[in-house]
Short mmCIF file of C-alpha atoms and ligand atoms in Angstrom, two decimals:
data_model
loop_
_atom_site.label_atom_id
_atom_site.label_comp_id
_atom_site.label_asym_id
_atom_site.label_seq_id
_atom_site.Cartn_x
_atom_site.Cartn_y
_atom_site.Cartn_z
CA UNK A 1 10.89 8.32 22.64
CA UNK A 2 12.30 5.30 21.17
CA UNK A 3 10.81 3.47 18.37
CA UNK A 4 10.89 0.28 16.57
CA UNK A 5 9.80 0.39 12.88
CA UNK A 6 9.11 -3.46 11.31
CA UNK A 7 10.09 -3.86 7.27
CA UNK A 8 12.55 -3.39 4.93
CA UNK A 9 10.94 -2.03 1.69
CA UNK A 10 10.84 1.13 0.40
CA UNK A 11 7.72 2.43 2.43
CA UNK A 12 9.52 1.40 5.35
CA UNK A 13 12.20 3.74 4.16
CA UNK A 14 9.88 6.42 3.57
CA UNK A 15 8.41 6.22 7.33
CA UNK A 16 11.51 5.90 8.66
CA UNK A 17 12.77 9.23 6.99
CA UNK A 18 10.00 11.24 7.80
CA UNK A 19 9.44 9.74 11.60
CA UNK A 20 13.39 10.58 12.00
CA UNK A 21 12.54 14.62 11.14
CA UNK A 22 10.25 14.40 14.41
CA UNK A 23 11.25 16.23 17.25
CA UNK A 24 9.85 13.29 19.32
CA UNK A 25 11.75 10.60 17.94
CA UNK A 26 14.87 9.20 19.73
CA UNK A 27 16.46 6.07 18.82
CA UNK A 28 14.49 4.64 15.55
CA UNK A 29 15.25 0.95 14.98
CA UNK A 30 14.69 -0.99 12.32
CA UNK A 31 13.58 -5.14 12.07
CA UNK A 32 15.04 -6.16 9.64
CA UNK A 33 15.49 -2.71 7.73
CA UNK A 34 17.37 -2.19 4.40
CA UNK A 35 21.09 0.27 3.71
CA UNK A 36 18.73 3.31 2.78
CA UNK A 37 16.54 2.76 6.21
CA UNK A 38 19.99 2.40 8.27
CA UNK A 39 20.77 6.13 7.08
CA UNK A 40 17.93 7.12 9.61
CA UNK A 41 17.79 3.99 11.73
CA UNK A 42 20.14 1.58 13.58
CA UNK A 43 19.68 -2.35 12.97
CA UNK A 44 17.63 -4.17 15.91
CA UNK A 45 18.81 -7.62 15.44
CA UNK A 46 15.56 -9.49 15.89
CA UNK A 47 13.64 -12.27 13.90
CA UNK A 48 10.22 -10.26 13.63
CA UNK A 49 8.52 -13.81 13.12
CA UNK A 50 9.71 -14.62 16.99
CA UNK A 51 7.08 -12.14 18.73
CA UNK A 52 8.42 -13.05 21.56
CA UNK A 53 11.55 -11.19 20.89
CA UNK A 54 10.55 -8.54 19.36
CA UNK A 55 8.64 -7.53 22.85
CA UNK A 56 11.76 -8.48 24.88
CA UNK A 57 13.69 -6.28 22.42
CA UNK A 58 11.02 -3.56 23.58
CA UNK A 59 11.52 -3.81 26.84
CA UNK A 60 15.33 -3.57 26.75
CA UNK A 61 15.15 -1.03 24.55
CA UNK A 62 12.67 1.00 26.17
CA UNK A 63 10.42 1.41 23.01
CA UNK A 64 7.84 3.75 23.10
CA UNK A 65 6.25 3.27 19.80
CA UNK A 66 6.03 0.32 17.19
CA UNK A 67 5.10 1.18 13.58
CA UNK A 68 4.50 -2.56 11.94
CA UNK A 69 5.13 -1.43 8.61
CA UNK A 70 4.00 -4.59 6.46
CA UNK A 71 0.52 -7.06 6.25
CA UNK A 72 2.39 -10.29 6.79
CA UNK A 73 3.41 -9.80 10.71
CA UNK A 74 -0.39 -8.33 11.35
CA UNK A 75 -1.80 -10.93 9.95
CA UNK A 76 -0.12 -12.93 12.09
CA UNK A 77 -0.79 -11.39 15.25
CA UNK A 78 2.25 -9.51 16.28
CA UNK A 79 0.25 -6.67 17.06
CA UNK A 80 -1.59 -8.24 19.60
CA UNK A 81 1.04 -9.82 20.98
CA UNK A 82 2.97 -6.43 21.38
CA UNK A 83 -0.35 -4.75 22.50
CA UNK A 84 -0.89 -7.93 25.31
CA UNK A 85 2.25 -6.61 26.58
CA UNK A 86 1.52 -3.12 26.99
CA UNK A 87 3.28 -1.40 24.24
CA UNK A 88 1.74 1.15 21.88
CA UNK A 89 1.43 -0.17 18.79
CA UNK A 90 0.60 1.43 15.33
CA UNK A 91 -1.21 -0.79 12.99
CA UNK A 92 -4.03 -3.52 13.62
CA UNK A 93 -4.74 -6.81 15.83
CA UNK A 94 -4.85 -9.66 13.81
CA UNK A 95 -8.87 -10.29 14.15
CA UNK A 96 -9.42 -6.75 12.26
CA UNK A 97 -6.38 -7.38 10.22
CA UNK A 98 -8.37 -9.82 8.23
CA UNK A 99 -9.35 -6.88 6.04
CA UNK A 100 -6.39 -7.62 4.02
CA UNK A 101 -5.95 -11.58 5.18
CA UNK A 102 -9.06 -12.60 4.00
CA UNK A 103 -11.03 -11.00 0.86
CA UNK A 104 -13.73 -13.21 2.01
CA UNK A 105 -13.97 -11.48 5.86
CA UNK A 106 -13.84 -8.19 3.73
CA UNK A 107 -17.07 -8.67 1.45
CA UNK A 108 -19.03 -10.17 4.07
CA UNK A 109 -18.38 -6.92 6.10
CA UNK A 110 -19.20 -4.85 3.32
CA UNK A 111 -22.62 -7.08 3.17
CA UNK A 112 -23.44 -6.56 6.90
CA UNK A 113 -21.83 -2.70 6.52
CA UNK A 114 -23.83 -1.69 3.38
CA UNK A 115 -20.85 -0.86 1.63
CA UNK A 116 -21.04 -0.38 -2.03
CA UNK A 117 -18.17 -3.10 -3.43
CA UNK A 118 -18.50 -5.82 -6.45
CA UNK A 119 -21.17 -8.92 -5.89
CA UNK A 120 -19.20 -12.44 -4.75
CA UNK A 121 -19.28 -15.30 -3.80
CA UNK A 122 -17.64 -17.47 -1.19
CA UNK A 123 -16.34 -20.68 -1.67
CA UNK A 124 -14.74 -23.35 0.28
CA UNK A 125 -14.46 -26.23 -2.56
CA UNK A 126 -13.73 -26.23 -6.31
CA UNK A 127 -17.04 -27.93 -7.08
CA UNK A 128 -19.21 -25.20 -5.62
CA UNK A 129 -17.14 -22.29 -7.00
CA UNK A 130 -17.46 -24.17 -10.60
CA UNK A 131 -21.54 -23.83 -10.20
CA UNK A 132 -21.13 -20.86 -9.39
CA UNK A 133 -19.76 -19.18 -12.51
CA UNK A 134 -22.78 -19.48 -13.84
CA UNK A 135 -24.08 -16.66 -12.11
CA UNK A 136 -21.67 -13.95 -13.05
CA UNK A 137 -20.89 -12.29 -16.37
CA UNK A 138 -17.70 -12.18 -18.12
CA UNK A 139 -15.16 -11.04 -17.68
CA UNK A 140 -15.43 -12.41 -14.01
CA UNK A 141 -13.10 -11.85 -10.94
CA UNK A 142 -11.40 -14.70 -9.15
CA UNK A 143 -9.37 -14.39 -5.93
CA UNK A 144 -7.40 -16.21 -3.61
CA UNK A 145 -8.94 -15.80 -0.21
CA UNK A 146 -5.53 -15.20 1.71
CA UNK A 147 -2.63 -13.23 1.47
CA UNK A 148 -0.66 -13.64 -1.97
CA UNK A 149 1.71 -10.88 -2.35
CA UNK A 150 -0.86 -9.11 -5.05
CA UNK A 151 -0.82 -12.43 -7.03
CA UNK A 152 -4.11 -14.06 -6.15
CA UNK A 153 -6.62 -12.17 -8.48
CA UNK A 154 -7.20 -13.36 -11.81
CA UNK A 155 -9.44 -11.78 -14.27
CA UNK A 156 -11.13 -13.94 -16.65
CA UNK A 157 -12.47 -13.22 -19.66
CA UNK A 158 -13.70 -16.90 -20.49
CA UNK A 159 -15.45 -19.64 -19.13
CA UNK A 160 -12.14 -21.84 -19.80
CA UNK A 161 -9.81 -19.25 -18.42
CA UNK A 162 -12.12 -18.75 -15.51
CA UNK A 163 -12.91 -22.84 -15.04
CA UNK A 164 -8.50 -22.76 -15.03
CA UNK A 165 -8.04 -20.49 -12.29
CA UNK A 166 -10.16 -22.05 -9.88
CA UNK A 167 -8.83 -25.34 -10.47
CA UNK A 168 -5.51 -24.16 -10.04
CA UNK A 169 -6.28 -21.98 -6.59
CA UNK A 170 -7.81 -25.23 -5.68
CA UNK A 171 -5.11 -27.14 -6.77
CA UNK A 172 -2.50 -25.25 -4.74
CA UNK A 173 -1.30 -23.09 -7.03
CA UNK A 174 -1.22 -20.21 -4.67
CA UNK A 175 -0.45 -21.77 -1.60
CA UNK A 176 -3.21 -21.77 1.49
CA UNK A 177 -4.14 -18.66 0.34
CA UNK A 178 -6.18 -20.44 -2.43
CA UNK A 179 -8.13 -23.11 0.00
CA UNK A 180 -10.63 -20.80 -0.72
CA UNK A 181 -11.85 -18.57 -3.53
CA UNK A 182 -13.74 -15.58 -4.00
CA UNK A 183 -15.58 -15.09 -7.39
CA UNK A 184 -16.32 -11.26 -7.70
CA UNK A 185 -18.18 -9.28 -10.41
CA UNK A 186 -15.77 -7.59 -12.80
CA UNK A 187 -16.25 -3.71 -12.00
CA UNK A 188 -15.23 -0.97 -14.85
CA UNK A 189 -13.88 2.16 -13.66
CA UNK A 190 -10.57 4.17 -12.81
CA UNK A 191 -8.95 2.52 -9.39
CA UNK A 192 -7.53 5.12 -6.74
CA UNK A 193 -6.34 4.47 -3.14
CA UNK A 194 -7.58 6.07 -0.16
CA UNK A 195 -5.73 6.41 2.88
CA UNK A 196 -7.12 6.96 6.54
CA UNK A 197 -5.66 6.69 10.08
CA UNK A 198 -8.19 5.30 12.97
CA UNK A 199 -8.08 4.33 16.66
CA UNK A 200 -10.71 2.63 16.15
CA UNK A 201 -13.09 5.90 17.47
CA UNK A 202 -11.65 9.05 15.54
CA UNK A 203 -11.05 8.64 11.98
CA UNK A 204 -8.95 11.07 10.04
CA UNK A 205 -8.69 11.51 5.97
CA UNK A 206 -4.68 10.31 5.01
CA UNK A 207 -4.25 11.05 1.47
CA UNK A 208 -5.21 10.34 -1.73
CA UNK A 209 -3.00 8.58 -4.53
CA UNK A 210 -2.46 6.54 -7.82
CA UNK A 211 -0.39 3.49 -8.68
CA UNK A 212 0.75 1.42 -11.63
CA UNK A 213 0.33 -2.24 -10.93
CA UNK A 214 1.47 -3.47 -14.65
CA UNK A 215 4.46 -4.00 -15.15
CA UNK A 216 4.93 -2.67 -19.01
CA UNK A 217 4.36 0.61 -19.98
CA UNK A 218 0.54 2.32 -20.73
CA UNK A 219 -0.69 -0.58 -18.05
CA UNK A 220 0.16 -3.80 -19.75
CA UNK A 221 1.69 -6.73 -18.92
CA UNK A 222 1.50 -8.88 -15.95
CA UNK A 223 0.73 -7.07 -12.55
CA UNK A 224 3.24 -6.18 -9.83
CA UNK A 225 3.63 -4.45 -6.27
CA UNK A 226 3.61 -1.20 -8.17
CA UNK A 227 5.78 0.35 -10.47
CA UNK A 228 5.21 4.07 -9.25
CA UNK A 229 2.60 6.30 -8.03
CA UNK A 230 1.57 9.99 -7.34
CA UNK A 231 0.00 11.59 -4.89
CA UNK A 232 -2.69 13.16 -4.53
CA UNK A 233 -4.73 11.23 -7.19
CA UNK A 234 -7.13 14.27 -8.73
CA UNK A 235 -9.39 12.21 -9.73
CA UNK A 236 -10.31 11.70 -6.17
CA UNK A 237 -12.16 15.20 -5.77
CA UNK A 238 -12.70 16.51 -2.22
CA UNK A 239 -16.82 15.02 -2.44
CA UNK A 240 -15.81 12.08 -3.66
CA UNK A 241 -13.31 11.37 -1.05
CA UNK A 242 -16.03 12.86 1.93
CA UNK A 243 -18.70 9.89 0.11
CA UNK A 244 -15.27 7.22 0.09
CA UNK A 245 -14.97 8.69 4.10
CA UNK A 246 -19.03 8.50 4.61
CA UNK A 247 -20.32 4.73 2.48
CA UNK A 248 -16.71 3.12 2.92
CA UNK A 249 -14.12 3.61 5.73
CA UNK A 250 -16.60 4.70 8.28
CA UNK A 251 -19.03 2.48 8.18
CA UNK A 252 -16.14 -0.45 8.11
CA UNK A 253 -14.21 1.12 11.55
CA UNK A 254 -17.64 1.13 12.90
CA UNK A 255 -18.89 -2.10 11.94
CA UNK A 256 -15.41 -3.61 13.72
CA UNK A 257 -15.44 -1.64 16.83
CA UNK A 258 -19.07 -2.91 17.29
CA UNK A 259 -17.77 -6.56 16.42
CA UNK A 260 -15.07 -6.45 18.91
CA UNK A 261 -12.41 -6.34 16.66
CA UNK A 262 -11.07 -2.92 16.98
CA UNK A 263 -9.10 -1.36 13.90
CA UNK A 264 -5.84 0.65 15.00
CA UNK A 265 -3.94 2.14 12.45
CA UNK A 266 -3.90 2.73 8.63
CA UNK A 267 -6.35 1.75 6.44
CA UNK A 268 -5.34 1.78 2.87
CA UNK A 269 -9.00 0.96 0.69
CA UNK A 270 -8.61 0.60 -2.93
CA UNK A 271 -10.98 1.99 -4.54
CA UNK A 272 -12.99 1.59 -8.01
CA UNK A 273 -14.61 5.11 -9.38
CA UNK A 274 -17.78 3.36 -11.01
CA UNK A 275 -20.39 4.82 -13.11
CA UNK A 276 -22.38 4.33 -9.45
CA UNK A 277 -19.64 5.99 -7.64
CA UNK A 278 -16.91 4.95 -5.53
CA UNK A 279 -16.42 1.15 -5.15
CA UNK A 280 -14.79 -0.67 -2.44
CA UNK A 281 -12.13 -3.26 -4.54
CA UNK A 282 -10.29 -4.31 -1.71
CA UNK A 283 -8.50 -3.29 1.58
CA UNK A 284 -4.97 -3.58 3.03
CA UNK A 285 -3.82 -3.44 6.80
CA UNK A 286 -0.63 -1.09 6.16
CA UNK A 287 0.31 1.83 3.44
CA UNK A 288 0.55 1.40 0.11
CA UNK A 289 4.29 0.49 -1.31
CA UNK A 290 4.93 2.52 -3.35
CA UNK A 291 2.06 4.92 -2.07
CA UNK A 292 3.52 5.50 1.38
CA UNK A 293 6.74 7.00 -0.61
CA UNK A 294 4.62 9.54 -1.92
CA UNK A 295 2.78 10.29 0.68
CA UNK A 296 5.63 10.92 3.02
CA UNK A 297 6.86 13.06 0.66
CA UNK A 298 4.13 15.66 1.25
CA UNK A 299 2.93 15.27 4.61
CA UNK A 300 3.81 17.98 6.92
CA UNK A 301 3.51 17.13 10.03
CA UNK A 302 5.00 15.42 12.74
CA UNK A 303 4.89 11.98 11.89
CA UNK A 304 5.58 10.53 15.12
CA UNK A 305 3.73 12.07 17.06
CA UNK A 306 0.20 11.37 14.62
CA UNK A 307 1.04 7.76 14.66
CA UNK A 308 1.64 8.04 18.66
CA UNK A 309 -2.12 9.34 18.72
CA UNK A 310 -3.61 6.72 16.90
CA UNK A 311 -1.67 3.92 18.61
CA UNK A 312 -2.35 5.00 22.15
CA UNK A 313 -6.02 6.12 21.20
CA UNK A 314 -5.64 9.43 21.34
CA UNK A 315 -6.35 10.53 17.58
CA UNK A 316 -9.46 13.02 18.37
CA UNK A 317 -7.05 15.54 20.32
CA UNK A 318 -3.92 15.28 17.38
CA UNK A 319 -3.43 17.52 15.14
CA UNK A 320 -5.60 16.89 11.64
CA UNK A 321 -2.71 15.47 8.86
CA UNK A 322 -1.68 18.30 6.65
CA UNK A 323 0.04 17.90 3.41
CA UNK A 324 1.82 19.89 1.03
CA UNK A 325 -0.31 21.21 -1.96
CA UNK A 326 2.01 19.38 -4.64
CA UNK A 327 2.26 16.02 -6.69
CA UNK A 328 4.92 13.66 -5.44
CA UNK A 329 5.80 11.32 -7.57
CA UNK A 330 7.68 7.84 -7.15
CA UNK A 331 9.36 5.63 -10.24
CA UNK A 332 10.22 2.25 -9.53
CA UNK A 333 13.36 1.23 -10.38
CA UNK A 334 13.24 -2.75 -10.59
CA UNK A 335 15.62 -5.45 -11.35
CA UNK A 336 15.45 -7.22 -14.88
CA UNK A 337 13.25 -10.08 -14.37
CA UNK A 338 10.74 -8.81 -11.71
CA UNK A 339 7.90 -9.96 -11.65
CA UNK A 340 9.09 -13.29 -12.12
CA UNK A 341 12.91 -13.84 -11.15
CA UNK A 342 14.40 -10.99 -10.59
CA UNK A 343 18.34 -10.58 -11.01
CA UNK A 344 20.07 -10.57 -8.29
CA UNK A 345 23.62 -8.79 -6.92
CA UNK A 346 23.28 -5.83 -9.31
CA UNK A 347 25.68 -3.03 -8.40
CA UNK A 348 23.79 0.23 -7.95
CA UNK A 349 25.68 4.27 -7.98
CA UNK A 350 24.99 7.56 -8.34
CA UNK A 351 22.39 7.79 -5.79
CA UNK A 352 23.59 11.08 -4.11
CA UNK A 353 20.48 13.25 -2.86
CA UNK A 354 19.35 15.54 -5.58
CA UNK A 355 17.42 18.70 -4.21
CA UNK A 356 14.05 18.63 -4.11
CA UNK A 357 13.81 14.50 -4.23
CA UNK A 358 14.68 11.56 -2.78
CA UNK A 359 15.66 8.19 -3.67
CA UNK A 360 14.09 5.13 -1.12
CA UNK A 361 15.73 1.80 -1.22
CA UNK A 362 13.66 -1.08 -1.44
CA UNK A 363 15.45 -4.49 -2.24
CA UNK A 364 18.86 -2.93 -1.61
CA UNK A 365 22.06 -4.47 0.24
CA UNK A 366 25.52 -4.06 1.06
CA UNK A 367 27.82 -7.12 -0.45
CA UNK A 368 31.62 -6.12 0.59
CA UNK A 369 31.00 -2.83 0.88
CA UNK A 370 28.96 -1.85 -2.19
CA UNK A 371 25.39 -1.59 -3.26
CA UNK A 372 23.80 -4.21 -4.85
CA UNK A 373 20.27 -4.74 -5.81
CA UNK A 374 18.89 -7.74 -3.92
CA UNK A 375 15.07 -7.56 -4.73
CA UNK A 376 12.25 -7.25 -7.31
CA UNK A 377 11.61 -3.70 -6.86
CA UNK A 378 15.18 -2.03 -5.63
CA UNK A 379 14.83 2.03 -5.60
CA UNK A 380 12.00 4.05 -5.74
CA UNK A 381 12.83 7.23 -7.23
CA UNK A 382 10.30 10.06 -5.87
CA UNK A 383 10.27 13.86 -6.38
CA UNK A 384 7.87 16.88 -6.57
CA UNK A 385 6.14 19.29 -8.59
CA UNK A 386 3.44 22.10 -9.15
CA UNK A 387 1.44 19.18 -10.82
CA UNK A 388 1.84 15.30 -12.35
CA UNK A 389 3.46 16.61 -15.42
CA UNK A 390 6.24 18.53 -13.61
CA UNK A 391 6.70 15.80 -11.05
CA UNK A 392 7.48 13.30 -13.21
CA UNK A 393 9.89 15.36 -15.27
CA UNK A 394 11.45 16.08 -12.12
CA UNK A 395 11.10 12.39 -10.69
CA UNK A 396 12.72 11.14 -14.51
CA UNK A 397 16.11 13.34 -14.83
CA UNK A 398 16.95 11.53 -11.61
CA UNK A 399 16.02 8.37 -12.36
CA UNK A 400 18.80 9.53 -15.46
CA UNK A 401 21.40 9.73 -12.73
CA UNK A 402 20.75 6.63 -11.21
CA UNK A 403 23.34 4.08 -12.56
CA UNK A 404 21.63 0.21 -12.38
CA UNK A 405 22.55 -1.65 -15.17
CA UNK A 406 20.63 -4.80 -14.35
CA UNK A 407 17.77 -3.08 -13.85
CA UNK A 408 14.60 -1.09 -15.38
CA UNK A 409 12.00 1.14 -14.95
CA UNK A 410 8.33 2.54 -16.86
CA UNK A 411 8.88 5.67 -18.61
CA UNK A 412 5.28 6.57 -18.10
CA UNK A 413 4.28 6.37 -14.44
CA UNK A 414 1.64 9.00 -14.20
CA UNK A 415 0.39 9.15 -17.58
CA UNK A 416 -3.13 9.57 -17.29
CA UNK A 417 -2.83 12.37 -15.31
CA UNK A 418 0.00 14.08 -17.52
CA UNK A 419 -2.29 13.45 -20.17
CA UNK A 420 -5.75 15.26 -18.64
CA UNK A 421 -3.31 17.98 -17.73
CA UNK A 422 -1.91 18.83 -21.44
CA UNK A 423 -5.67 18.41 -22.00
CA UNK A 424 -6.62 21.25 -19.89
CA UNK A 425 -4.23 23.12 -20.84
CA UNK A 426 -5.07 23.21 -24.02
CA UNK A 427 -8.57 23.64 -23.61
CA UNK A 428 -7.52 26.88 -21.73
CA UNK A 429 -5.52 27.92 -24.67
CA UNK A 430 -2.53 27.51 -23.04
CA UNK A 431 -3.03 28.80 -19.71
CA UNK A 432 -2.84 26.29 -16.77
P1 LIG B 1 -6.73 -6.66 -5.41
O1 LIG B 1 -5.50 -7.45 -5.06
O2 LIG B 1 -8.00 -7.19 -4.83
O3 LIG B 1 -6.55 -5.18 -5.28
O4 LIG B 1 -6.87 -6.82 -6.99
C1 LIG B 1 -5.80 -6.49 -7.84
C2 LIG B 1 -6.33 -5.77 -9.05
O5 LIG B 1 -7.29 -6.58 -9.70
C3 LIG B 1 -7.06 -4.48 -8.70
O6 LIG B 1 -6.19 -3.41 -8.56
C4 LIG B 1 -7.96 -4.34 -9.91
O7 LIG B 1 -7.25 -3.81 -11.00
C5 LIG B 1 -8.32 -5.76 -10.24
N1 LIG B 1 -9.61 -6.13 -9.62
C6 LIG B 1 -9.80 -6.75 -8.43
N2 LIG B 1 -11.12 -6.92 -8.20
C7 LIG B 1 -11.77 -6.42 -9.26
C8 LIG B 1 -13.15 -6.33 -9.62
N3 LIG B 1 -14.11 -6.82 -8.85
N4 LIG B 1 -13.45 -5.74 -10.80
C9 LIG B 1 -12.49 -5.27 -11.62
N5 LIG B 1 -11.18 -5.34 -11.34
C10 LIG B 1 -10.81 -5.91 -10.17
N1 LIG B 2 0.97 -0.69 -4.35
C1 LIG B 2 -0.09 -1.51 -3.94
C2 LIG B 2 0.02 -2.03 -2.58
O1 LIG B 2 0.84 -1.63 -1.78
O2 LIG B 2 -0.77 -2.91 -2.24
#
């Protein structure tokens, strides 16, 4: 079967790599792709905004499967588009797809679902969203209702600050994602992501897993993408992932299907662990990036063929995911700059494959035949252990090897966990 995966980030990489071991897959192609995706994949030379071409590319090139890897094309309805024309197609329509597109559409589901997330409110003008702050504590939670590449939440922890942000979401400061605003209740808690496949019927568990949004080391700084993650997240324990499965994700794929606005695909919720239990904070449409790098990295199974299932609506007779019982573990390595400009054209070596590891490009190209770093986040440098701790020594002596000059990484992606492990250990004297 011949398949057409849309992106060109380092998750995309990751799915490419694992849907390339499958015995099903034939030709992979990749719209627009990256260097490090066109080791598994060959270029399909199509503007993925132009739906129309992207189907007539399907239909010369006999695809069998799409896997729409980022928010921004489901949002904008190239899954329908694709499905209208008969193709099987992994990842949601663009009604249900407003999960991620609007935070709004999201909390008024979880109102009508009964799903525990943060009180809000909804607003359409700065006037009425002004009035409104008087009804929430501080800190208090302001968002940009649309999509704004992870920019479009601002905590504040003063009336002024808070008065600020929605003048300047009103004001255009984040584009027409900010013609309207969501004020939210500020919830205290650790954050973990949650990862489940659906046809929209069958609904199976996809991982667990931990990023670091800031971009400075122990969490400071101003947020990012991600600048690394592990997987599984521990604090996620098997009953609190079955209550995430039971108050959250189930009662949303229901809720959809009943609304006609069937969810195909992955659905990535992230999660606050309240006093109260687990919290939804928001949801995307697609994997996590870098969270998809780590979960490749320990699924076992056939990759294809499970996102086959849940495309063609056949997930109740596929196999259940399995994945390895290790940590993966992903650092970003970013160029100097990101998250504001990043620097661009940095050459980039030593990226031969290391055993047990594996290095995804992200904002990589090729400039006269060399490597050069392109984006914000460029590699994402993932390997494996018997825990955190040993995952992100591993994951760190080849981020060593790397050779980026013009670019950086955190020295501490997964320190919480490293942390509760040396605590257990030595609460057991020693013994892990
Ligand atoms: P989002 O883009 O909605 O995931 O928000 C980005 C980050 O803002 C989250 O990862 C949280 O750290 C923080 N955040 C968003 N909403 C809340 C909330 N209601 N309470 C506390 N923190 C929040
Ligand atoms: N790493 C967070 C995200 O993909 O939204």
């Amino acid at each position: 079967m011949n398949i057409l995966l849309i992106g060109s980030g380092g998750r995309e990489h990751a799915l490419a790599w694992k849907l390339k071991q499958s015995p099903l897959c034939g030709r992979l192609f990749a719209a627009p792709g990256n260097p490090g995706i066109y080791e598994e994949a060959d270029a399909a030379a199509i503007d993925i905004a132009d739906h129309d071409a992207v189907a007539a590319f399907c239909s010369e090139y006999d695809i069998g499967l799409i896997i729409v890897g980022p928010e921004a094309p489901l949002v904008d309805g190239l899954g329908d588009h694709l499905r209208r024309g008969g193709f099987a197609v992994f990842g949601p329509d663009k009604a249900p797809a407003q999960l991620e597109g609007s935070k709004g559409f999201t909390k008024d589901l979880c109102t009508r679902a009964g799903i525990p997330t943060a009180g809000y409110s909804r607003h359409s003008d700065k006037a009425s969203a002004l009035a409104a702050l008087a009804e929430f504590d501080l800190p208090v939670v302001i968002k940009a209702d649309g999509l704004a590449a992870g920019k479009g939440v601002i905590i504040a922890e003063n009336q002024q600050q808070a008065e600020a942000a929605i003048a300047d979401m009103f004001g255009g400061g984040f584009g027409d994602a900010g013609a309207e605003v969501v004020l939210e209740e500020f919830m205290t808690g650790e954050e973990a992501s949650f990862f489940a496949l659906t046809d929209g019927r069958t609904i199976v568990a996809f991982g667990s897993a931990q990023d670091h949004k800031r971009v400075g080391e122990g969490d400071t700084g101003p947020n990012t993408g991600g600048m690394g993650a592990y997987s599984p997240a521990p604090v996620l324990s098997a009953a609190l992932e079955q209550q995430v499965m039971d108050r959250i994700i189930r009662p949303t794929v229901e809720t959809l299907g009943k609304e006609s606005m069937p969810y195909n695909g992955v659905l990535f919720a992230g999660l606050m662990l309240t006093a109260d239990g687990p919290k939804l904070i928001e949801y995307n449409c697609r994997f996590g990036d870098p969270e998809c790098q780590v979960l490749m990295m320990r699924y076992t199974g056939d990759l294809a063929a499970l996102m086959l299932a849940v495309a063609k609506g056949e997930l109740a007779a596929a196999d259940k995911p399995e994945f390895a019982d290790m940590t993966a573990l992903t650092v970003v390595m970013a160029a100097n700059g990101y998250p504001g400009t990043p620097e661009k054209g940095g050459a980039i070596a030593g990226l031969e494959p290391q055993a047990g590891g594996k290095i995804f490009h992200a904002g990589t190209a090729m400039q006269d035949g060399n490597l050069v770093a392109i984006g914000g986040r460029v590699l994402n440098v993932t390997a494996v252990g018997a825990n955190v701790t040993a995952a992100q020594k591993a994951a760190y002596a080849m981020v060593d090897r790397v050779d980026f000059p013009t670019g950086f990484c955190r020295r501490d992606i997964g320190w919480r966990e490293v942390e509760r492990e040396m605590q257990s250990e030595v609460e057991s004297g020693g013994r892990i």
